[in-house]
């Protein structure tokens, strides 16, 4: 195989002889400047926590400092592989530091708490596949929990600290693997670095792709698997790459269901495009592993995976919602996506011309174009059903990788004008990602409690109440709660929270209908956070399976939340001034 | 290198199994993220030049792969997943891989067509130009050019971490939590309730707790939570019905916290 990405229509533009002979500019000052941005963002976060004005200014200056110097240095000119990789790693480490600095003392995002619980359970029982009411689908995908538990147990550090370490290493590995993949496909250091920088403008890059969630564990091994297949294909003498490919496939399979299925489909697609024996073997191994694992160990995950699609095509509601973004944020994101679409079309047009002239192109470049095309196809899900935006964003985690590579190749293949436009496009994408990614725009800074919020709804009162449930009620009780209570009781409280309970809270009076519904759902305890009556939830959603999802534009009236005091058969067993816990019925 | 790897693996495993405070952090991190991967990279790719960047990515990746796959194997054998079992598996893989780097080299030598076997600098198929005969010498000035920015970055990240952690802790300490709870602990003739008061970060207030029940039952307590923030009392009840516990703070006349239980 001689054709590579470097030999595609979007090869890096030649650097002038004068610049070639010149020594590459150092990257150290750039990296230091970028890291200074982390300090500024940390100051912004601290201001947010204390309510000091000006936090957002520090935040945006810091964010710009973290990203822009590295982007400009990558675009500026010659880079050795080591320097290019150093720049990429600086961006990743600084980006992860931003994520950690947002909540440095504890995990707050609900998905992270679910995996934190699973890790704690593994450590407590010393066994895999233990029930996890917080996220039953993760029970048979223990890869992340194994990593977290191993680090925690071997080092003696807390689960939280270990989770931060493991997630950070995995995140860096994922981006490093993209760098390796581009290099293995013949891309130069600059192309590899720019691909990673563009990937860093993804909506989920700073948070979902670096959180302590099982996708974070699987993603680097997915990319490494492809890298190993590529290297195995090209270095026929080295069995090590085959071993690495198989190990990566196994780790992905036992770590995350969606990533495993993506890996299977992508490897099968690659085998079809490349028509090589080794790609076919990799796809076959992936099929055996994934089909065997899901069929024999985790068959229940199929129904879990079908749920979002049912809600897309059936119009139902699935889980919580991050809420819609403001129009102006959507406009910024739209401009970025439009720019990416144009870049993609340029790549496709050049590829078609090249094909018309009878030139051979690396099949991996074709695969990258197909993957990039899937990004836009997946983007179409945004407008379909209540789970559409979530599905589109989740799909983008994978499809944004080939798109970033294609976009980098197109931008580096152009002259100054294209580079300038490309720089502007990347900056727009980065701003759109910070505004429309996670945490949502209404809690970009940490701060005081927000009723119905995400990370900012997790605060000491809620945590203390959830811990009380485990200490005094024991684990596994069926407890009805709002979204925050659901997350806290299932993790800190190790309870078995119940969804579809909005009616219990919305009803103005506790009648036999509510009592029957609670009985039907097996509810033993009610978690009532009276602060829900004090402000409108920013997501306009308060419960899992909320029938009024996205429509809650006023708080729940206080008398709807205090009605439980007068309800026959309900005992208020806990009160911390904001959160009240009621027991339904008599002592069992 | 082989001897060093074996020695480090044995030492790290011993420290992890013994649970030596402080040292186990370094040893545990080495076993989880570095040593197995380092040994496996040498074993799997002996005789084959990997670029420095490839090695940097592969070392933690292979180490974590050992943890995941090793954990599954430990589970299958029925052994509990503990610090000792993780440590022994990671250490054993490191030692085994460190002692067997020649296997892959022999396979490679048999099958390799020699295209990539050059002494000195090697251009591999990815176009990566790497050195196979040891790392190139790094001059002192080059070292300074790398070390100084790294040190500056570590300091800056440390500052950012300190700002974040201290402000987060300050915010948590500023949130006072006072929890009152009551659960029935006995039925019938042994009917009783357990009343618990817990405070976190609350000022040293004085409290008064009044427990009232049917038939004019009433008991008053003066909970003292100043020492450890916790107070608990079992209250025997002569008769069933609703029991209410009102917590008053200082000289307040309105209850600060209220819980009630229908006792049978």
PDB file of N, CA and C in Angstrom, chain B residues 17-107:
ATOM      1  N   UNK B  17       0.865  -5.171  47.572  1.00  0.00           N
ATOM      2  CA  UNK B  17       0.306  -6.259  48.390  1.00  0.00           C
ATOM      3  C   UNK B  17       0.447  -5.926  49.874  1.00  0.00           C
ATOM      4  N   UNK B  18       1.589  -5.346  50.234  1.00  0.00           N
ATOM      5  CA  UNK B  18       1.799  -4.992  51.644  1.00  0.00           C
ATOM      6  C   UNK B  18       1.008  -3.742  52.036  1.00  0.00           C
ATOM      7  N   UNK B  19       0.605  -2.967  51.039  1.00  0.00           N
ATOM      8  CA  UNK B  19      -0.173  -1.758  51.318  1.00  0.00           C
ATOM      9  C   UNK B  19       0.620  -0.703  52.067  1.00  0.00           C
ATOM     10  N   UNK B  20       1.850  -0.482  51.644  1.00  0.00           N
ATOM     11  CA  UNK B  20       2.693   0.520  52.311  1.00  0.00           C
ATOM     12  C   UNK B  20       2.149   1.918  52.010  1.00  0.00           C
ATOM     13  N   UNK B  21       1.698   2.633  53.039  1.00  0.00           N
ATOM     14  CA  UNK B  21       1.101   3.956  52.786  1.00  0.00           C
ATOM     15  C   UNK B  21       2.078   4.889  52.077  1.00  0.00           C
ATOM     16  N   UNK B  22       1.594   5.640  51.157  1.00  0.00           N
ATOM     17  CA  UNK B  22       2.453   6.570  50.417  1.00  0.00           C
ATOM     18  C   UNK B  22       3.115   5.897  49.240  1.00  0.00           C
ATOM     19  N   UNK B  23       3.934   4.877  49.545  1.00  0.00           N
ATOM     20  CA  UNK B  23       4.657   4.170  48.477  1.00  0.00           C
ATOM     21  C   UNK B  23       3.685   3.432  47.558  1.00  0.00           C
ATOM     22  N   UNK B  24       2.566   2.988  48.130  1.00  0.00           N
ATOM     23  CA  UNK B  24       1.632   2.217  47.308  1.00  0.00           C
ATOM     24  C   UNK B  24       0.993   3.085  46.224  1.00  0.00           C
ATOM     25  N   UNK B  25       0.968   4.385  46.420  1.00  0.00           N
ATOM     26  CA  UNK B  25       0.405   5.252  45.376  1.00  0.00           C
ATOM     27  C   UNK B  25       1.280   5.176  44.126  1.00  0.00           C
ATOM     28  N   UNK B  26       2.590   5.350  44.332  1.00  0.00           N
ATOM     29  CA  UNK B  26       3.522   5.284  43.192  1.00  0.00           C
ATOM     30  C   UNK B  26       3.525   3.875  42.609  1.00  0.00           C
ATOM     31  N   UNK B  27       3.610   2.887  43.480  1.00  0.00           N
ATOM     32  CA  UNK B  27       3.666   1.496  43.012  1.00  0.00           C
ATOM     33  C   UNK B  27       2.385   1.113  42.281  1.00  0.00           C
ATOM     34  N   UNK B  28       1.246   1.497  42.845  1.00  0.00           N
ATOM     35  CA  UNK B  28      -0.041   1.159  42.226  1.00  0.00           C
ATOM     36  C   UNK B  28      -0.209   1.814  40.866  1.00  0.00           C
ATOM     37  N   UNK B  29       0.159   3.082  40.793  1.00  0.00           N
ATOM     38  CA  UNK B  29       0.053   3.769  39.505  1.00  0.00           C
ATOM     39  C   UNK B  29       0.995   3.133  38.484  1.00  0.00           C
ATOM     40  N   UNK B  30       2.193   2.762  38.933  1.00  0.00           N
ATOM     41  CA  UNK B  30       3.139   2.126  38.006  1.00  0.00           C
ATOM     42  C   UNK B  30       2.586   0.799  37.497  1.00  0.00           C
ATOM     43  N   UNK B  31       1.975   0.017  38.390  1.00  0.00           N
ATOM     44  CA  UNK B  31       1.442  -1.280  37.970  1.00  0.00           C
ATOM     45  C   UNK B  31       0.184  -1.137  37.107  1.00  0.00           C
ATOM     46  N   UNK B  32      -0.569  -0.096  37.358  1.00  0.00           N
ATOM     47  CA  UNK B  32      -1.815   0.067  36.602  1.00  0.00           C
ATOM     48  C   UNK B  32      -1.590   0.735  35.250  1.00  0.00           C
ATOM     49  N   UNK B  33      -0.608   1.624  35.184  1.00  0.00           N
ATOM     50  CA  UNK B  33      -0.519   2.465  33.988  1.00  0.00           C
ATOM     51  C   UNK B  33       0.793   2.369  33.222  1.00  0.00           C
ATOM     52  N   UNK B  34       1.806   1.793  33.808  1.00  0.00           N
ATOM     53  CA  UNK B  34       3.114   1.879  33.149  1.00  0.00           C
ATOM     54  C   UNK B  34       3.781   0.517  32.914  1.00  0.00           C
ATOM     55  N   UNK B  35       4.075  -0.201  34.001  1.00  0.00           N
ATOM     56  CA  UNK B  35       4.980  -1.358  33.892  1.00  0.00           C
ATOM     57  C   UNK B  35       4.487  -2.459  32.949  1.00  0.00           C
ATOM     58  N   UNK B  36       3.233  -2.916  33.066  1.00  0.00           N
ATOM     59  CA  UNK B  36       2.822  -3.991  32.137  1.00  0.00           C
ATOM     60  C   UNK B  36       2.900  -3.531  30.681  1.00  0.00           C
ATOM     61  N   UNK B  37       2.500  -2.305  30.429  1.00  0.00           N
ATOM     62  CA  UNK B  37       2.530  -1.794  29.059  1.00  0.00           C
ATOM     63  C   UNK B  37       3.938  -1.677  28.534  1.00  0.00           C
ATOM     64  N   UNK B  38       4.823  -1.216  29.393  1.00  0.00           N
ATOM     65  CA  UNK B  38       6.232  -1.061  28.977  1.00  0.00           C
ATOM     66  C   UNK B  38       6.826  -2.420  28.601  1.00  0.00           C
ATOM     67  N   UNK B  39       6.569  -3.398  29.447  1.00  0.00           N
ATOM     68  CA  UNK B  39       7.105  -4.739  29.177  1.00  0.00           C
ATOM     69  C   UNK B  39       6.469  -5.342  27.932  1.00  0.00           C
ATOM     70  N   UNK B  40       5.166  -5.130  27.769  1.00  0.00           N
ATOM     71  CA  UNK B  40       4.484  -5.702  26.599  1.00  0.00           C
ATOM     72  C   UNK B  40       4.925  -5.038  25.301  1.00  0.00           C
ATOM     73  N   UNK B  41       5.164  -3.748  25.346  1.00  0.00           N
ATOM     74  CA  UNK B  41       5.655  -3.061  24.143  1.00  0.00           C
ATOM     75  C   UNK B  41       6.986  -3.672  23.722  1.00  0.00           C
ATOM     76  N   UNK B  42       7.841  -3.937  24.689  1.00  0.00           N
ATOM     77  CA  UNK B  42       9.140  -4.535  24.369  1.00  0.00           C
ATOM     78  C   UNK B  42       8.964  -5.956  23.852  1.00  0.00           C
ATOM     79  N   UNK B  43       8.022  -6.683  24.441  1.00  0.00           N
ATOM     80  CA  UNK B  43       7.844  -8.073  24.033  1.00  0.00           C
ATOM     81  C   UNK B  43       7.186  -8.181  22.656  1.00  0.00           C
ATOM     82  N   UNK B  44       6.146  -7.377  22.457  1.00  0.00           N
ATOM     83  CA  UNK B  44       5.374  -7.498  21.216  1.00  0.00           C
ATOM     84  C   UNK B  44       6.080  -6.885  20.019  1.00  0.00           C
ATOM     85  N   UNK B  45       6.865  -5.854  20.277  1.00  0.00           N
ATOM     86  CA  UNK B  45       7.454  -5.133  19.152  1.00  0.00           C
ATOM     87  C   UNK B  45       8.986  -5.170  19.187  1.00  0.00           C
ATOM     88  N   UNK B  46       9.518  -6.237  19.761  1.00  0.00           N
ATOM     89  CA  UNK B  46      10.976  -6.379  19.769  1.00  0.00           C
ATOM     90  C   UNK B  46      11.456  -6.527  18.329  1.00  0.00           C
ATOM     91  N   UNK B  47      12.514  -5.854  17.995  1.00  0.00           N
ATOM     92  CA  UNK B  47      13.039  -5.921  16.635  1.00  0.00           C
ATOM     93  C   UNK B  47      12.292  -5.037  15.668  1.00  0.00           C
ATOM     94  N   UNK B  48      11.313  -4.351  16.156  1.00  0.00           N
ATOM     95  CA  UNK B  48      10.488  -3.489  15.310  1.00  0.00           C
ATOM     96  C   UNK B  48      10.507  -2.099  15.939  1.00  0.00           C
ATOM     97  N   UNK B  49      10.893  -1.108  15.199  1.00  0.00           N
ATOM     98  CA  UNK B  49      11.005   0.220  15.779  1.00  0.00           C
ATOM     99  C   UNK B  49       9.643   0.888  15.866  1.00  0.00           C
ATOM    100  N   UNK B  50       9.303   1.273  17.048  1.00  0.00           N
ATOM    101  CA  UNK B  50       8.122   2.114  17.226  1.00  0.00           C
ATOM    102  C   UNK B  50       8.608   3.527  17.506  1.00  0.00           C
ATOM    103  N   UNK B  51       7.879   4.491  17.016  1.00  0.00           N
ATOM    104  CA  UNK B  51       8.281   5.863  17.307  1.00  0.00           C
ATOM    105  C   UNK B  51       8.054   6.144  18.790  1.00  0.00           C
ATOM    106  N   UNK B  52       8.683   7.183  19.274  1.00  0.00           N
ATOM    107  CA  UNK B  52       8.554   7.524  20.683  1.00  0.00           C
ATOM    108  C   UNK B  52       7.094   7.845  21.016  1.00  0.00           C
ATOM    109  N   UNK B  53       6.447   8.516  20.079  1.00  0.00           N
ATOM    110  CA  UNK B  53       5.041   8.870  20.291  1.00  0.00           C
ATOM    111  C   UNK B  53       4.185   7.617  20.389  1.00  0.00           C
ATOM    112  N   UNK B  54       4.460   6.657  19.523  1.00  0.00           N
ATOM    113  CA  UNK B  54       3.695   5.408  19.586  1.00  0.00           C
ATOM    114  C   UNK B  54       3.893   4.724  20.934  1.00  0.00           C
ATOM    115  N   UNK B  55       5.111   4.725  21.401  1.00  0.00           N
ATOM    116  CA  UNK B  55       5.376   4.087  22.704  1.00  0.00           C
ATOM    117  C   UNK B  55       4.652   4.811  23.835  1.00  0.00           C
ATOM    118  N   UNK B  56       4.646   6.135  23.753  1.00  0.00           N
ATOM    119  CA  UNK B  56       3.998   6.921  24.815  1.00  0.00           C
ATOM    120  C   UNK B  56       2.513   6.571  24.913  1.00  0.00           C
ATOM    121  N   UNK B  57       1.875   6.361  23.768  1.00  0.00           N
ATOM    122  CA  UNK B  57       0.447   6.039  23.779  1.00  0.00           C
ATOM    123  C   UNK B  57       0.225   4.575  24.155  1.00  0.00           C
ATOM    124  N   UNK B  58       1.098   3.709  23.663  1.00  0.00           N
ATOM    125  CA  UNK B  58       0.865   2.276  23.869  1.00  0.00           C
ATOM    126  C   UNK B  58       1.106   1.818  25.312  1.00  0.00           C
ATOM    127  N   UNK B  59       2.035   2.439  25.999  1.00  0.00           N
ATOM    128  CA  UNK B  59       2.369   1.966  27.354  1.00  0.00           C
ATOM    129  C   UNK B  59       1.151   2.006  28.295  1.00  0.00           C
ATOM    130  N   UNK B  60       0.477   3.152  28.454  1.00  0.00           N
ATOM    131  CA  UNK B  60      -0.708   3.120  29.325  1.00  0.00           C
ATOM    132  C   UNK B  60      -1.845   2.289  28.734  1.00  0.00           C
ATOM    133  N   UNK B  61      -1.951   2.273  27.402  1.00  0.00           N
ATOM    134  CA  UNK B  61      -3.048   1.514  26.777  1.00  0.00           C
ATOM    135  C   UNK B  61      -2.903   0.027  27.069  1.00  0.00           C
ATOM    136  N   UNK B  62      -1.717  -0.502  26.868  1.00  0.00           N
ATOM    137  CA  UNK B  62      -1.526  -1.932  27.121  1.00  0.00           C
ATOM    138  C   UNK B  62      -1.632  -2.247  28.610  1.00  0.00           C
ATOM    139  N   UNK B  63      -1.182  -1.309  29.437  1.00  0.00           N
ATOM    140  CA  UNK B  63      -1.291  -1.533  30.891  1.00  0.00           C
ATOM    141  C   UNK B  63      -2.757  -1.649  31.298  1.00  0.00           C
ATOM    142  N   UNK B  64      -3.575  -0.731  30.797  1.00  0.00           N
ATOM    143  CA  UNK B  64      -4.996  -0.772  31.156  1.00  0.00           C
ATOM    144  C   UNK B  64      -5.686  -1.988  30.533  1.00  0.00           C
ATOM    145  N   UNK B  65      -5.225  -2.385  29.345  1.00  0.00           N
ATOM    146  CA  UNK B  65      -5.788  -3.598  28.731  1.00  0.00           C
ATOM    147  C   UNK B  65      -5.490  -4.813  29.615  1.00  0.00           C
ATOM    148  N   UNK B  66      -4.304  -4.847  30.198  1.00  0.00           N
ATOM    149  CA  UNK B  66      -3.959  -5.939  31.116  1.00  0.00           C
ATOM    150  C   UNK B  66      -4.892  -5.933  32.319  1.00  0.00           C
ATOM    151  N   UNK B  67      -5.175  -4.729  32.823  1.00  0.00           N
ATOM    152  CA  UNK B  67      -6.083  -4.622  33.980  1.00  0.00           C
ATOM    153  C   UNK B  67      -7.462  -5.172  33.626  1.00  0.00           C
ATOM    154  N   UNK B  68      -7.989  -4.760  32.473  1.00  0.00           N
ATOM    155  CA  UNK B  68      -9.356  -5.166  32.097  1.00  0.00           C
ATOM    156  C   UNK B  68      -9.416  -6.669  31.829  1.00  0.00           C
ATOM    157  N   UNK B  69      -8.522  -7.144  30.963  1.00  0.00           N
ATOM    158  CA  UNK B  69      -8.562  -8.570  30.609  1.00  0.00           C
ATOM    159  C   UNK B  69      -8.133  -9.426  31.809  1.00  0.00           C
ATOM    160  N   UNK B  70      -7.138  -8.946  32.539  1.00  0.00           N
ATOM    161  CA  UNK B  70      -6.695  -9.667  33.731  1.00  0.00           C
ATOM    162  C   UNK B  70      -7.796  -9.747  34.775  1.00  0.00           C
ATOM    163  N   UNK B  71      -8.543  -8.657  34.927  1.00  0.00           N
ATOM    164  CA  UNK B  71      -9.645  -8.649  35.887  1.00  0.00           C
ATOM    165  C   UNK B  71     -10.703  -9.678  35.539  1.00  0.00           C
ATOM    166  N   UNK B  72     -10.993  -9.791  34.250  1.00  0.00           N
ATOM    167  CA  UNK B  72     -11.973 -10.795  33.817  1.00  0.00           C
ATOM    168  C   UNK B  72     -11.478 -12.205  34.134  1.00  0.00           C
ATOM    169  N   UNK B  73     -10.192 -12.433  33.900  1.00  0.00           N
ATOM    170  CA  UNK B  73      -9.633 -13.760  34.167  1.00  0.00           C
ATOM    171  C   UNK B  73      -9.632 -14.063  35.669  1.00  0.00           C
ATOM    172  N   UNK B  74      -9.299 -13.049  36.468  1.00  0.00           N
ATOM    173  CA  UNK B  74      -9.340 -13.245  37.930  1.00  0.00           C
ATOM    174  C   UNK B  74     -10.752 -13.625  38.351  1.00  0.00           C
ATOM    175  N   UNK B  75     -11.727 -12.917  37.788  1.00  0.00           N
ATOM    176  CA  UNK B  75     -13.126 -13.171  38.146  1.00  0.00           C
ATOM    177  C   UNK B  75     -13.527 -14.596  37.766  1.00  0.00           C
ATOM    178  N   UNK B  76     -13.105 -15.024  36.580  1.00  0.00           N
ATOM    179  CA  UNK B  76     -13.468 -16.365  36.105  1.00  0.00           C
ATOM    180  C   UNK B  76     -12.898 -17.440  37.029  1.00  0.00           C
ATOM    181  N   UNK B  77     -11.713 -17.181  37.568  1.00  0.00           N
ATOM    182  CA  UNK B  77     -11.117 -18.186  38.460  1.00  0.00           C
ATOM    183  C   UNK B  77     -11.743 -18.179  39.849  1.00  0.00           C
ATOM    184  N   UNK B  78     -12.600 -17.207  40.094  1.00  0.00           N
ATOM    185  CA  UNK B  78     -13.286 -17.170  41.379  1.00  0.00           C
ATOM    186  C   UNK B  78     -12.530 -16.454  42.479  1.00  0.00           C
ATOM    187  N   UNK B  79     -11.405 -15.862  42.139  1.00  0.00           N
ATOM    188  CA  UNK B  79     -10.624 -15.129  43.145  1.00  0.00           C
ATOM    189  C   UNK B  79     -11.185 -13.712  43.263  1.00  0.00           C
ATOM    190  N   UNK B  80     -11.209 -13.187  44.472  1.00  0.00           N
ATOM    191  CA  UNK B  80     -11.748 -11.835  44.679  1.00  0.00           C
ATOM    192  C   UNK B  80     -10.818 -10.790  44.062  1.00  0.00           C
ATOM    193  N   UNK B  81     -11.427  -9.750  43.527  1.00  0.00           N
ATOM    194  CA  UNK B  81     -10.646  -8.652  42.948  1.00  0.00           C
ATOM    195  C   UNK B  81     -10.250  -7.700  44.070  1.00  0.00           C
ATOM    196  N   UNK B  82      -9.019  -7.823  44.477  1.00  0.00           N
ATOM    197  CA  UNK B  82      -8.502  -6.979  45.555  1.00  0.00           C
ATOM    198  C   UNK B  82      -7.198  -6.340  45.092  1.00  0.00           C
ATOM    199  N   UNK B  83      -6.644  -5.501  45.951  1.00  0.00           N
ATOM    200  CA  UNK B  83      -5.364  -4.879  45.606  1.00  0.00           C
ATOM    201  C   UNK B  83      -4.314  -5.949  45.321  1.00  0.00           C
ATOM    202  N   UNK B  84      -4.338  -7.015  46.129  1.00  0.00           N
ATOM    203  CA  UNK B  84      -3.336  -8.067  45.959  1.00  0.00           C
ATOM    204  C   UNK B  84      -3.500  -8.781  44.622  1.00  0.00           C
ATOM    205  N   UNK B  85      -4.752  -9.132  44.278  1.00  0.00           N
ATOM    206  CA  UNK B  85      -4.939  -9.882  43.030  1.00  0.00           C
ATOM    207  C   UNK B  85      -4.625  -9.016  41.804  1.00  0.00           C
ATOM    208  N   UNK B  86      -5.062  -7.746  41.837  1.00  0.00           N
ATOM    209  CA  UNK B  86      -4.716  -6.854  40.727  1.00  0.00           C
ATOM    210  C   UNK B  86      -3.192  -6.729  40.625  1.00  0.00           C
ATOM    211  N   UNK B  87      -2.568  -6.508  41.778  1.00  0.00           N
ATOM    212  CA  UNK B  87      -1.128  -6.273  41.796  1.00  0.00           C
ATOM    213  C   UNK B  87      -0.354  -7.482  41.302  1.00  0.00           C
ATOM    214  N   UNK B  88      -0.776  -8.673  41.741  1.00  0.00           N
ATOM    215  CA  UNK B  88      -0.068  -9.896  41.322  1.00  0.00           C
ATOM    216  C   UNK B  88      -0.211 -10.094  39.811  1.00  0.00           C
ATOM    217  N   UNK B  89      -1.412  -9.885  39.294  1.00  0.00           N
ATOM    218  CA  UNK B  89      -1.614 -10.072  37.845  1.00  0.00           C
ATOM    219  C   UNK B  89      -0.776  -9.070  37.051  1.00  0.00           C
ATOM    220  N   UNK B  90      -0.851  -7.798  37.432  1.00  0.00           N
ATOM    221  CA  UNK B  90      -0.085  -6.779  36.697  1.00  0.00           C
ATOM    222  C   UNK B  90       1.417  -7.047  36.818  1.00  0.00           C
ATOM    223  N   UNK B  91       1.852  -7.435  38.019  1.00  0.00           N
ATOM    224  CA  UNK B  91       3.275  -7.725  38.220  1.00  0.00           C
ATOM    225  C   UNK B  91       3.713  -8.953  37.431  1.00  0.00           C
ATOM    226  N   UNK B  92       2.863  -9.988  37.447  1.00  0.00           N
ATOM    227  CA  UNK B  92       3.222 -11.221  36.731  1.00  0.00           C
ATOM    228  C   UNK B  92       3.300 -10.986  35.228  1.00  0.00           C
ATOM    229  N   UNK B  93       2.355 -10.222  34.696  1.00  0.00           N
ATOM    230  CA  UNK B  93       2.388  -9.928  33.258  1.00  0.00           C
ATOM    231  C   UNK B  93       3.655  -9.144  32.922  1.00  0.00           C
ATOM    232  N   UNK B  94       3.996  -8.211  33.794  1.00  0.00           N
ATOM    233  CA  UNK B  94       5.202  -7.410  33.554  1.00  0.00           C
ATOM    234  C   UNK B  94       6.439  -8.300  33.514  1.00  0.00           C
ATOM    235  N   UNK B  95       6.550  -9.167  34.507  1.00  0.00           N
ATOM    236  CA  UNK B  95       7.728 -10.044  34.579  1.00  0.00           C
ATOM    237  C   UNK B  95       7.766 -10.977  33.366  1.00  0.00           C
ATOM    238  N   UNK B  96       6.613 -11.582  33.059  1.00  0.00           N
ATOM    239  CA  UNK B  96       6.571 -12.529  31.938  1.00  0.00           C
ATOM    240  C   UNK B  96       6.928 -11.834  30.626  1.00  0.00           C
ATOM    241  N   UNK B  97       6.357 -10.658  30.426  1.00  0.00           N
ATOM    242  CA  UNK B  97       6.621  -9.937  29.173  1.00  0.00           C
ATOM    243  C   UNK B  97       8.056  -9.438  29.113  1.00  0.00           C
ATOM    244  N   UNK B  98       8.573  -9.055  30.275  1.00  0.00           N
ATOM    245  CA  UNK B  98       9.952  -8.552  30.297  1.00  0.00           C
ATOM    246  C   UNK B  98      10.945  -9.663  29.973  1.00  0.00           C
ATOM    247  N   UNK B  99      10.605 -10.875  30.386  1.00  0.00           N
ATOM    248  CA  UNK B  99      11.522 -11.993  30.156  1.00  0.00           C
ATOM    249  C   UNK B  99      11.375 -12.607  28.766  1.00  0.00           C
ATOM    250  N   UNK B 100      10.323 -12.201  28.039  1.00  0.00           N
ATOM    251  CA  UNK B 100      10.084 -12.831  26.736  1.00  0.00           C
ATOM    252  C   UNK B 100      10.081 -11.866  25.565  1.00  0.00           C
ATOM    253  N   UNK B 101      10.975 -10.912  25.541  1.00  0.00           N
ATOM    254  CA  UNK B 101      10.949 -10.007  24.396  1.00  0.00           C
ATOM    255  C   UNK B 101      11.510 -10.652  23.142  1.00  0.00           C
ATOM    256  N   UNK B 102      12.212 -11.750  23.313  1.00  0.00           N
ATOM    257  CA  UNK B 102      12.842 -12.373  22.152  1.00  0.00           C
ATOM    258  C   UNK B 102      11.861 -13.136  21.280  1.00  0.00           C
ATOM    259  N   UNK B 103      10.699 -13.499  21.829  1.00  0.00           N
ATOM    260  CA  UNK B 103       9.753 -14.313  21.072  1.00  0.00           C
ATOM    261  C   UNK B 103       9.308 -13.598  19.806  1.00  0.00           C
ATOM    262  N   UNK B 104       8.826 -12.382  20.017  1.00  0.00           N
ATOM    263  CA  UNK B 104       8.338 -11.608  18.881  1.00  0.00           C
ATOM    264  C   UNK B 104       9.469 -11.331  17.901  1.00  0.00           C
ATOM    265  N   UNK B 105      10.659 -11.083  18.449  1.00  0.00           N
ATOM    266  CA  UNK B 105      11.800 -10.782  17.580  1.00  0.00           C
ATOM    267  C   UNK B 105      12.117 -11.956  16.676  1.00  0.00           C
ATOM    268  N   UNK B 106      12.025 -13.172  17.255  1.00  0.00           N
ATOM    269  CA  UNK B 106      12.336 -14.351  16.449  1.00  0.00           C
ATOM    270  C   UNK B 106      11.305 -14.543  15.342  1.00  0.00           C
ATOM    271  N   UNK B 107      10.009 -14.322  15.698  1.00  0.00           N
ATOM    272  CA  UNK B 107       8.959 -14.429  14.673  1.00  0.00           C
ATOM    273  C   UNK B 107       9.206 -13.397  13.585  1.00  0.00           C
TER     274      UNK B 107
END
